[in-house]
C-alpha cells in the first residue's frame, strides 16, 4: 500500500484522497489548493524526521517519556507554523496513512479554537516501544 493523504474541508480543498507515489504533479488555477496539499504532504512526511530528532533529544537528555503527548505538542506547533493563515472549518479533517494501521489524524477542537492531533493505536504502540 502506498501512503495516502485525505483532506476534508481544509482551506480551498473540499474533499481529496491521494495515493502518494514517487512523483506527483499539481496543476491548477491560483488559490485552488495546490500549496495546501503540498504543505500537508511535507508536514506528514517530515514528522518521521521530527520523531527521530525527538528520540535523539530524549536519549541525549536521558529523559524518555512513553506518553505521546509531548511529541503531539511538537507536531501541533509545526502544523500551526506551516498553516498559520488557513481558515479552519469545524468539519476540517486531515488523515495520513503511512501504512496499514500507522495513521495520524488532524481535526479542530470542539470549540474550533485549536487543532487536535491523534495517532492510531499501532502508531502509539510503536512510539511506546521506541521510548521504552
mmCIF file of N, CA and C in Angstrom:
data_model
loop_
_atom_site.group_PDB
_atom_site.id
_atom_site.type_symbol
_atom_site.label_atom_id
_atom_site.label_comp_id
_atom_site.label_asym_id
_atom_site.label_seq_id
_atom_site.Cartn_x
_atom_site.Cartn_y
_atom_site.Cartn_z
ATOM 1 N N UNK A 1 0.837 -1.182 0.000
ATOM 2 C CA UNK A 1 0.000 0.000 0.000
ATOM 3 C C UNK A 1 0.882 1.246 0.000
ATOM 4 N N UNK A 2 0.593 2.175 -0.877
ATOM 5 C CA UNK A 2 1.308 3.441 -0.866
ATOM 6 C C UNK A 2 0.744 4.310 0.255
ATOM 7 N N UNK A 3 1.468 5.354 0.579
ATOM 8 C CA UNK A 3 0.971 6.272 1.584
ATOM 9 C C UNK A 3 -0.229 7.016 1.010
ATOM 10 N N UNK A 4 -1.113 7.456 1.903
ATOM 11 C CA UNK A 4 -2.343 8.081 1.436
ATOM 12 C C UNK A 4 -2.662 9.310 2.285
ATOM 13 N N UNK A 5 -3.031 10.391 1.599
ATOM 14 C CA UNK A 5 -3.432 11.629 2.245
ATOM 15 C C UNK A 5 -4.892 11.889 1.933
ATOM 16 N N UNK A 6 -5.661 12.191 2.973
ATOM 17 C CA UNK A 6 -7.061 12.571 2.811
ATOM 18 C C UNK A 6 -7.244 13.939 3.456
ATOM 19 N N UNK A 7 -7.869 14.854 2.711
ATOM 20 C CA UNK A 7 -8.155 16.193 3.221
ATOM 21 C C UNK A 7 -9.647 16.446 3.040
ATOM 22 N N UNK A 8 -10.278 16.910 4.111
ATOM 23 C CA UNK A 8 -11.705 17.223 4.076
ATOM 24 C C UNK A 8 -11.908 18.621 4.667
ATOM 25 N N UNK A 9 -12.504 19.514 3.892
ATOM 26 C CA UNK A 9 -12.880 20.858 4.343
ATOM 27 C C UNK A 9 -11.721 21.617 4.982
ATOM 28 N N UNK A 10 -10.630 21.742 4.237
ATOM 29 C CA UNK A 10 -9.456 22.453 4.748
ATOM 30 C C UNK A 10 -8.960 23.420 3.686
ATOM 31 N N UNK A 11 -8.923 24.704 4.050
ATOM 32 C CA UNK A 11 -8.544 25.722 3.076
ATOM 33 C C UNK A 11 -9.485 25.640 1.881
ATOM 34 N N UNK A 12 -8.947 25.700 0.663
ATOM 35 C CA UNK A 12 -9.799 25.629 -0.525
ATOM 36 C C UNK A 12 -10.199 24.206 -0.915
ATOM 37 N N UNK A 13 -9.733 23.218 -0.170
ATOM 38 C CA UNK A 13 -9.990 21.816 -0.505
ATOM 39 C C UNK A 13 -11.292 21.353 0.147
ATOM 40 N N UNK A 14 -12.234 20.888 -0.671
ATOM 41 C CA UNK A 14 -13.472 20.307 -0.133
ATOM 42 C C UNK A 14 -13.221 18.871 0.292
ATOM 43 N N UNK A 15 -12.809 18.049 -0.641
ATOM 44 C CA UNK A 15 -12.501 16.641 -0.384
ATOM 45 C C UNK A 15 -11.488 16.161 -1.400
ATOM 46 N N UNK A 16 -10.458 15.489 -0.895
ATOM 47 C CA UNK A 16 -9.473 14.883 -1.785
ATOM 48 C C UNK A 16 -8.846 13.691 -1.072
ATOM 49 N N UNK A 17 -8.614 12.651 -1.805
ATOM 50 C CA UNK A 17 -7.903 11.487 -1.291
ATOM 51 C C UNK A 17 -6.832 11.161 -2.326
ATOM 52 N N UNK A 18 -5.567 11.209 -1.903
ATOM 53 C CA UNK A 18 -4.448 10.982 -2.813
ATOM 54 C C UNK A 18 -3.620 9.785 -2.374
ATOM 55 N N UNK A 19 -3.347 8.897 -3.296
ATOM 56 C CA UNK A 19 -2.330 7.878 -3.077
ATOM 57 C C UNK A 19 -1.010 8.508 -3.475
ATOM 58 N N UNK A 20 -0.064 8.520 -2.552
ATOM 59 C CA UNK A 20 1.193 9.219 -2.803
ATOM 60 C C UNK A 20 2.216 8.258 -3.400
ATOM 61 N N UNK A 21 2.605 8.566 -4.589
ATOM 62 C CA UNK A 21 3.602 7.793 -5.308
ATOM 63 C C UNK A 21 4.899 8.593 -5.356
ATOM 64 N N UNK A 22 5.877 8.078 -6.077
ATOM 65 C CA UNK A 22 7.169 8.751 -6.155
ATOM 66 C C UNK A 22 7.074 10.126 -6.808
ATOM 67 N N UNK A 23 6.177 10.282 -7.771
ATOM 68 C CA UNK A 23 6.048 11.549 -8.486
ATOM 69 C C UNK A 23 4.595 12.011 -8.444
ATOM 70 N N UNK A 24 4.418 13.258 -8.032
ATOM 71 C CA UNK A 24 3.099 13.899 -8.060
ATOM 72 C C UNK A 24 3.249 15.248 -8.750
ATOM 73 N N UNK A 25 2.339 15.561 -9.619
ATOM 74 C CA UNK A 25 2.345 16.849 -10.293
ATOM 75 C C UNK A 25 0.994 17.509 -10.043
ATOM 76 N N UNK A 26 1.040 18.744 -9.551
ATOM 77 C CA UNK A 26 -0.179 19.506 -9.312
ATOM 78 C C UNK A 26 -0.307 20.594 -10.360
ATOM 79 N N UNK A 27 -1.432 20.630 -10.997
ATOM 80 C CA UNK A 27 -1.730 21.665 -11.979
ATOM 81 C C UNK A 27 -3.095 22.235 -11.623
ATOM 82 N N UNK A 28 -3.182 23.540 -11.552
ATOM 83 C CA UNK A 28 -4.466 24.156 -11.242
ATOM 84 C C UNK A 28 -4.359 25.653 -11.169
ATOM 85 N N UNK A 29 -5.478 26.293 -11.101
ATOM 86 C CA UNK A 29 -5.504 27.750 -11.043
ATOM 87 C C UNK A 29 -5.018 28.235 -9.676
ATOM 88 N N UNK A 30 -4.760 29.518 -9.615
ATOM 89 C CA UNK A 30 -4.312 30.133 -8.379
ATOM 90 C C UNK A 30 -5.373 29.942 -7.291
ATOM 91 N N UNK A 31 -4.914 29.672 -6.071
ATOM 92 C CA UNK A 31 -5.783 29.501 -4.895
ATOM 93 C C UNK A 31 -6.718 28.306 -5.021
ATOM 94 N N UNK A 32 -6.293 27.272 -5.757
ATOM 95 C CA UNK A 32 -7.132 26.078 -5.908
ATOM 96 C C UNK A 32 -6.778 24.978 -4.916
ATOM 97 N N UNK A 33 -5.678 25.164 -4.136
ATOM 98 C CA UNK A 33 -5.324 24.187 -3.116
ATOM 99 C C UNK A 33 -4.019 23.449 -3.348
ATOM 100 N N UNK A 34 -3.275 23.789 -4.393
ATOM 101 C CA UNK A 34 -2.012 23.100 -4.676
ATOM 102 C C UNK A 34 -1.042 23.220 -3.504
ATOM 103 N N UNK A 35 -0.897 24.422 -2.973
ATOM 104 C CA UNK A 35 0.018 24.634 -1.842
ATOM 105 C C UNK A 35 -0.498 23.974 -0.576
ATOM 106 N N UNK A 36 -1.792 23.992 -0.373
ATOM 107 C CA UNK A 36 -2.381 23.345 0.801
ATOM 108 C C UNK A 36 -2.045 21.860 0.807
ATOM 109 N N UNK A 37 -2.204 21.208 -0.342
ATOM 110 C CA UNK A 37 -1.903 19.779 -0.453
ATOM 111 C C UNK A 37 -0.406 19.543 -0.302
ATOM 112 N N UNK A 38 0.403 20.366 -0.961
ATOM 113 C CA UNK A 38 1.859 20.208 -0.890
ATOM 114 C C UNK A 38 2.366 20.364 0.537
ATOM 115 N N UNK A 39 1.845 21.350 1.252
ATOM 116 C CA UNK A 39 2.252 21.555 2.644
ATOM 117 C C UNK A 39 1.832 20.383 3.519
ATOM 118 N N UNK A 40 0.653 19.830 3.262
ATOM 119 C CA UNK A 40 0.190 18.676 4.046
ATOM 120 C C UNK A 40 1.120 17.485 3.828
ATOM 121 N N UNK A 41 1.492 17.232 2.579
ATOM 122 C CA UNK A 41 2.409 16.128 2.286
ATOM 123 C C UNK A 41 3.729 16.363 3.009
ATOM 124 N N UNK A 42 4.261 17.581 2.902
ATOM 125 C CA UNK A 42 5.515 17.909 3.587
ATOM 126 C C UNK A 42 5.375 17.695 5.092
ATOM 127 N N UNK A 43 4.300 18.211 5.677
ATOM 128 C CA UNK A 43 4.095 18.100 7.120
ATOM 129 C C UNK A 43 4.137 16.639 7.569
ATOM 130 N N UNK A 44 3.315 15.805 6.939
ATOM 131 C CA UNK A 44 3.222 14.416 7.388
ATOM 132 C C UNK A 44 4.502 13.628 7.108
ATOM 133 N N UNK A 45 5.104 13.830 5.955
ATOM 134 C CA UNK A 45 6.328 13.096 5.641
ATOM 135 C C UNK A 45 7.488 13.525 6.537
ATOM 136 N N UNK A 46 7.540 14.804 6.896
ATOM 137 C CA UNK A 46 8.650 15.281 7.728
ATOM 138 C C UNK A 46 8.481 14.908 9.202
ATOM 139 N N UNK A 47 7.306 14.450 9.609
ATOM 140 C CA UNK A 47 7.125 14.030 11.002
ATOM 141 C C UNK A 47 8.021 12.853 11.366
ATOM 142 N N UNK A 48 8.357 12.037 10.391
ATOM 143 C CA UNK A 48 9.273 10.918 10.671
ATOM 144 C C UNK A 48 10.634 11.452 11.128
ATOM 145 N N UNK A 49 11.137 12.484 10.444
ATOM 146 C CA UNK A 49 12.395 13.101 10.855
ATOM 147 C C UNK A 49 12.259 13.773 12.213
ATOM 148 N N UNK A 50 11.117 14.400 12.452
ATOM 149 C CA UNK A 50 10.871 15.037 13.749
ATOM 150 C C UNK A 50 10.851 14.002 14.875
ATOM 151 N N UNK A 51 10.260 12.854 14.598
ATOM 152 C CA UNK A 51 10.221 11.779 15.589
ATOM 153 C C UNK A 51 11.638 11.284 15.891
ATOM 154 N N UNK A 52 12.455 11.177 14.874
ATOM 155 C CA UNK A 52 13.845 10.756 15.058
ATOM 156 C C UNK A 52 14.595 11.778 15.926
ATOM 157 N N UNK A 53 14.437 13.084 15.621
ATOM 158 C CA UNK A 53 15.090 14.124 16.425
ATOM 159 C C UNK A 53 14.556 14.126 17.855
ATOM 160 N N UNK A 54 13.262 13.903 18.015
ATOM 161 C CA UNK A 54 12.656 13.844 19.345
ATOM 162 C C UNK A 54 13.287 12.706 20.156
ATOM 163 N N UNK A 55 13.434 11.552 19.521
ATOM 164 C CA UNK A 55 14.052 10.406 20.184
ATOM 165 C C UNK A 55 15.492 10.728 20.586
ATOM 166 N N UNK A 56 16.252 11.337 19.667
ATOM 167 C CA UNK A 56 17.654 11.687 19.981
ATOM 168 C C UNK A 56 17.733 12.685 21.128
ATOM 169 N N UNK A 57 16.826 13.663 21.146
ATOM 170 C CA UNK A 57 16.804 14.622 22.252
ATOM 171 C C UNK A 57 16.515 13.917 23.572
ATOM 172 N N UNK A 58 15.558 13.000 23.560
ATOM 173 C CA UNK A 58 15.247 12.226 24.775
ATOM 174 C C UNK A 58 16.462 11.412 25.203
ATOM 175 N N UNK A 59 17.123 10.804 24.245
ATOM 176 C CA UNK A 59 18.307 9.987 24.532
ATOM 177 C C UNK A 59 19.422 10.844 25.130
ATOM 178 N N UNK A 60 19.703 11.982 24.501
ATOM 179 C CA UNK A 60 20.775 12.858 24.970
ATOM 180 C C UNK A 60 20.494 13.433 26.348
ATOM 181 N N UNK A 61 19.238 13.656 26.666
ATOM 182 C CA UNK A 61 18.859 14.194 27.969
ATOM 183 C C UNK A 61 18.532 13.090 28.973
ATOM 184 N N UNK A 62 18.537 11.843 28.491
ATOM 185 C CA UNK A 62 18.174 10.686 29.303
ATOM 186 C C UNK A 62 16.806 10.881 29.968
ATOM 187 N N UNK A 63 15.872 11.414 29.173
ATOM 188 C CA UNK A 63 14.510 11.654 29.651
ATOM 189 C C UNK A 63 13.541 11.067 28.636
ATOM 190 N N UNK A 64 13.251 9.795 28.788
ATOM 191 C CA UNK A 64 12.320 9.140 27.879
ATOM 192 C C UNK A 64 10.922 9.195 28.463
ATOM 193 N N UNK A 65 9.999 9.628 27.644
ATOM 194 C CA UNK A 65 8.602 9.734 28.053
ATOM 195 C C UNK A 65 7.793 8.886 27.074
ATOM 196 N N UNK A 66 7.221 7.798 27.562
ATOM 197 C CA UNK A 66 6.472 6.909 26.661
ATOM 198 C C UNK A 66 5.096 7.462 26.304
ATOM 199 N N UNK A 67 4.721 8.593 26.930
ATOM 200 C CA UNK A 67 3.478 9.265 26.551
ATOM 201 C C UNK A 67 3.710 10.009 25.251
ATOM 202 N N UNK A 68 2.785 9.899 24.344
ATOM 203 C CA UNK A 68 2.942 10.532 23.041
ATOM 204 C C UNK A 68 2.558 12.008 23.061
ATOM 205 N N UNK A 69 2.073 12.504 24.182
ATOM 206 C CA UNK A 69 1.564 13.883 24.251
ATOM 207 C C UNK A 69 2.641 14.929 23.971
ATOM 208 N N UNK A 70 3.871 14.708 24.414
ATOM 209 C CA UNK A 70 4.942 15.679 24.151
ATOM 210 C C UNK A 70 5.256 15.753 22.659
ATOM 211 N N UNK A 71 5.291 14.605 22.010
ATOM 212 C CA UNK A 71 5.533 14.607 20.565
ATOM 213 C C UNK A 71 4.347 15.231 19.830
ATOM 214 N N UNK A 72 3.135 14.974 20.293
ATOM 215 C CA UNK A 72 1.947 15.565 19.676
ATOM 216 C C UNK A 72 1.991 17.084 19.794
ATOM 217 N N UNK A 73 2.472 17.590 20.917
ATOM 218 C CA UNK A 73 2.585 19.040 21.097
ATOM 219 C C UNK A 73 3.557 19.627 20.076
ATOM 220 N N UNK A 74 4.678 18.967 19.860
ATOM 221 C CA UNK A 74 5.634 19.428 18.845
ATOM 222 C C UNK A 74 5.016 19.409 17.448
ATOM 223 N N UNK A 75 4.250 18.360 17.158
ATOM 224 C CA UNK A 75 3.594 18.246 15.854
ATOM 225 C C UNK A 75 2.569 19.365 15.672
ATOM 226 N N UNK A 76 1.815 19.683 16.720
ATOM 227 C CA UNK A 76 0.836 20.779 16.649
ATOM 228 C C UNK A 76 1.523 22.104 16.356
ATOM 229 N N UNK A 77 2.644 22.357 17.042
ATOM 230 C CA UNK A 77 3.383 23.594 16.823
ATOM 231 C C UNK A 77 3.871 23.689 15.378
ATOM 232 N N UNK A 78 4.343 22.587 14.847
ATOM 233 C CA UNK A 78 4.811 22.571 13.461
ATOM 234 C C UNK A 78 3.645 22.820 12.501
ATOM 235 N N UNK A 79 2.517 22.198 12.755
ATOM 236 C CA UNK A 79 1.343 22.374 11.902
ATOM 237 C C UNK A 79 0.914 23.842 11.887
ATOM 238 N N UNK A 80 0.875 24.461 13.047
ATOM 239 C CA UNK A 80 0.481 25.867 13.153
ATOM 240 C C UNK A 80 1.496 26.763 12.434
ATOM 241 N N UNK A 81 2.754 26.433 12.552
ATOM 242 C CA UNK A 81 3.791 27.214 11.870
ATOM 243 C C UNK A 81 3.621 27.137 10.348
ATOM 244 N N UNK A 82 3.283 25.973 9.837
ATOM 245 C CA UNK A 82 3.113 25.784 8.395
ATOM 246 C C UNK A 82 1.822 26.427 7.899
ATOM 247 N N UNK A 83 0.736 26.271 8.643
ATOM 248 C CA UNK A 83 -0.597 26.696 8.186
ATOM 249 C C UNK A 83 -1.165 27.874 8.967
ATOM 250 N N UNK A 84 -0.359 28.757 9.431
ATOM 251 C CA UNK A 84 -0.845 29.817 10.319
ATOM 252 C C UNK A 84 -2.030 30.604 9.773
ATOM 253 N N UNK A 85 -2.142 30.734 8.463
ATOM 254 C CA UNK A 85 -3.188 31.602 7.925
ATOM 255 C C UNK A 85 -4.359 30.859 7.276
ATOM 256 N N UNK A 86 -4.429 29.558 7.440
ATOM 257 C CA UNK A 86 -5.515 28.815 6.792
ATOM 258 C C UNK A 86 -6.751 28.825 7.679
ATOM 259 N N UNK A 87 -7.870 29.212 7.105
ATOM 260 C CA UNK A 87 -9.146 29.236 7.830
ATOM 261 C C UNK A 87 -9.626 27.799 8.052
ATOM 262 N N UNK A 88 -9.999 27.482 9.270
ATOM 263 C CA UNK A 88 -10.456 26.140 9.601
ATOM 264 C C UNK A 88 -11.967 26.042 9.540
ATOM 265 N N UNK A 89 -12.434 24.992 8.949
ATOM 266 C CA UNK A 89 -13.843 24.640 9.002
ATOM 267 C C UNK A 89 -14.043 23.753 10.225
ATOM 268 N N UNK A 90 -15.187 23.829 10.889
ATOM 269 C CA UNK A 90 -15.421 22.925 12.021
ATOM 270 C C UNK A 90 -15.440 21.462 11.590
ATOM 271 N N UNK A 91 -15.624 21.207 10.291
ATOM 272 C CA UNK A 91 -15.627 19.839 9.767
ATOM 273 C C UNK A 91 -14.273 19.423 9.198
ATOM 274 N N UNK A 92 -13.254 20.282 9.345
ATOM 275 C CA UNK A 92 -11.932 20.003 8.798
ATOM 276 C C UNK A 92 -11.364 18.686 9.336
ATOM 277 N N UNK A 93 -10.714 17.947 8.443
ATOM 278 C CA UNK A 93 -10.053 16.709 8.851
ATOM 279 C C UNK A 93 -8.953 16.393 7.852
ATOM 280 N N UNK A 94 -7.783 16.106 8.366
ATOM 281 C CA UNK A 94 -6.678 15.616 7.559
ATOM 282 C C UNK A 94 -6.307 14.250 8.106
ATOM 283 N N UNK A 95 -6.059 13.314 7.210
ATOM 284 C CA UNK A 95 -5.639 11.970 7.608
ATOM 285 C C UNK A 95 -4.438 11.588 6.748
ATOM 286 N N UNK A 96 -3.483 10.939 7.390
ATOM 287 C CA UNK A 96 -2.337 10.459 6.641
ATOM 288 C C UNK A 96 -2.076 9.011 7.050
ATOM 289 N N UNK A 97 -2.041 8.142 6.069
ATOM 290 C CA UNK A 97 -1.760 6.725 6.311
ATOM 291 C C UNK A 97 -0.367 6.421 5.786
ATOM 292 N N UNK A 98 0.529 6.101 6.721
ATOM 293 C CA UNK A 98 1.893 5.749 6.341
ATOM 294 C C UNK A 98 1.933 4.324 5.791
ATOM 295 N N UNK A 99 1.204 3.482 6.460
ATOM 296 C CA UNK A 99 0.978 2.094 6.032
ATOM 297 C C UNK A 99 -0.190 1.587 6.857
ATOM 298 N N UNK A 100 -0.614 0.391 6.576
ATOM 299 C CA UNK A 100 -1.792 -0.143 7.261
ATOM 300 C C UNK A 100 -1.619 -0.048 8.778
ATOM 301 N N UNK A 101 -2.515 0.662 9.432
ATOM 302 C CA UNK A 101 -2.512 0.772 10.887
ATOM 303 C C UNK A 101 -1.689 1.922 11.436
ATOM 304 N N UNK A 102 -0.799 2.488 10.649
ATOM 305 C CA UNK A 102 0.053 3.583 11.108
ATOM 306 C C UNK A 102 -0.495 4.868 10.489
ATOM 307 N N UNK A 103 -1.278 5.598 11.296
ATOM 308 C CA UNK A 103 -2.019 6.741 10.769
ATOM 309 C C UNK A 103 -2.003 7.907 11.754
ATOM 310 N N UNK A 104 -2.181 9.113 11.203
ATOM 311 C CA UNK A 104 -2.287 10.336 12.002
ATOM 312 C C UNK A 104 -3.512 11.097 11.516
ATOM 313 N N UNK A 105 -4.252 11.678 12.467
ATOM 314 C CA UNK A 105 -5.468 12.418 12.166
ATOM 315 C C UNK A 105 -5.352 13.818 12.766
ATOM 316 N N UNK A 106 -5.784 14.811 12.009
ATOM 317 C CA UNK A 106 -5.800 16.190 12.493
ATOM 318 C C UNK A 106 -7.210 16.737 12.300
ATOM 319 N N UNK A 107 -7.743 17.332 13.351
ATOM 320 C CA UNK A 107 -9.092 17.881 13.297
ATOM 321 C C UNK A 107 -9.200 18.997 14.341
ATOM 322 N N UNK A 108 -10.173 19.898 14.189
ATOM 323 C CA UNK A 108 -10.301 21.007 15.145
ATOM 324 C C UNK A 108 -10.912 20.551 16.469
ATOM 325 N N UNK A 109 -10.616 21.317 17.502
ATOM 326 C CA UNK A 109 -11.241 21.072 18.797
ATOM 327 C C UNK A 109 -12.737 21.400 18.684
ATOM 328 N N UNK A 110 -13.491 20.982 19.669
ATOM 329 C CA UNK A 110 -14.945 21.185 19.622
ATOM 330 C C UNK A 110 -15.328 22.657 19.493
ATOM 331 N N UNK A 111 -14.544 23.541 20.117
ATOM 332 C CA UNK A 111 -14.847 24.974 20.024
ATOM 333 C C UNK A 111 -14.172 25.628 18.814
ATOM 334 N N UNK A 112 -13.470 24.840 18.020
ATOM 335 C CA UNK A 112 -12.827 25.275 16.777
ATOM 336 C C UNK A 112 -11.713 26.307 17.012
ATOM 337 N N UNK A 113 -11.154 26.336 18.223
ATOM 338 C CA UNK A 113 -10.097 27.291 18.536
ATOM 339 C C UNK A 113 -8.711 26.678 18.381
ATOM 340 N N UNK A 114 -8.621 25.367 18.457
ATOM 341 C CA UNK A 114 -7.333 24.677 18.424
ATOM 342 C C UNK A 114 -7.431 23.489 17.476
ATOM 343 N N UNK A 115 -6.288 22.899 17.198
ATOM 344 C CA UNK A 115 -6.311 21.657 16.435
ATOM 345 C C UNK A 115 -5.930 20.506 17.360
ATOM 346 N N UNK A 116 -6.436 19.350 17.042
ATOM 347 C CA UNK A 116 -6.080 18.118 17.736
ATOM 348 C C UNK A 116 -5.312 17.235 16.773
ATOM 349 N N UNK A 117 -4.316 16.577 17.299
ATOM 350 C CA UNK A 117 -3.589 15.571 16.529
ATOM 351 C C UNK A 117 -3.751 14.257 17.258
ATOM 352 N N UNK A 118 -4.219 13.274 16.528
ATOM 353 C CA UNK A 118 -4.477 11.951 17.102
ATOM 354 C C UNK A 118 -3.676 10.916 16.307
ATOM 355 N N UNK A 119 -3.111 9.976 17.019
ATOM 356 C CA UNK A 119 -2.322 8.912 16.407
ATOM 357 C C UNK A 119 -3.071 7.597 16.516
ATOM 358 N N UNK A 120 -2.938 6.754 15.506
ATOM 359 C CA UNK A 120 -3.589 5.448 15.550
ATOM 360 C C UNK A 120 -2.967 4.600 16.661
ATOM 361 N N UNK A 121 -3.694 3.591 17.090
ATOM 362 C CA UNK A 121 -3.205 2.708 18.160
ATOM 363 C C UNK A 121 -1.875 2.064 17.791
ATOM 364 N N UNK A 122 -1.732 1.618 16.539
ATOM 365 C CA UNK A 122 -0.472 0.997 16.111
ATOM 366 C C UNK A 122 0.678 2.003 16.138
ATOM 367 N N UNK A 123 0.396 3.239 15.761
ATOM 368 C CA UNK A 123 1.419 4.287 15.829
ATOM 369 C C UNK A 123 1.870 4.465 17.275
ATOM 370 N N UNK A 124 0.911 4.546 18.194
ATOM 371 C CA UNK A 124 1.225 4.736 19.618
ATOM 372 C C UNK A 124 2.014 3.550 20.160
ATOM 373 N N UNK A 125 1.651 2.337 19.769
ATOM 374 C CA UNK A 125 2.390 1.142 20.222
ATOM 375 C C UNK A 125 3.847 1.207 19.781
ATOM 376 N N UNK A 126 4.081 1.583 18.546
ATOM 377 C CA UNK A 126 5.457 1.691 18.038
ATOM 378 C C UNK A 126 6.205 2.795 18.775
ATOM 379 N N UNK A 127 5.530 3.915 19.000
ATOM 380 C CA UNK A 127 6.134 5.030 19.730
ATOM 381 C C UNK A 127 6.553 4.586 21.131
ATOM 382 N N UNK A 128 5.644 3.929 21.842
ATOM 383 C CA UNK A 128 5.950 3.472 23.206
ATOM 384 C C UNK A 128 7.095 2.460 23.221
ATOM 385 N N UNK A 129 7.117 1.573 22.248
ATOM 386 C CA UNK A 129 8.203 0.598 22.168
ATOM 387 C C UNK A 129 9.536 1.298 21.916
ATOM 388 N N UNK A 130 9.533 2.336 21.097
ATOM 389 C CA UNK A 130 10.726 3.102 20.811
ATOM 390 C C UNK A 130 11.219 3.818 22.055
ATOM 391 N N UNK A 131 10.311 4.325 22.870
ATOM 392 C CA UNK A 131 10.677 5.118 24.039
ATOM 393 C C UNK A 131 10.989 4.274 25.279
ATOM 394 N N UNK A 132 10.665 3.006 25.250
ATOM 395 C CA UNK A 132 10.963 2.162 26.429
ATOM 396 C C UNK A 132 12.417 1.743 26.469
#
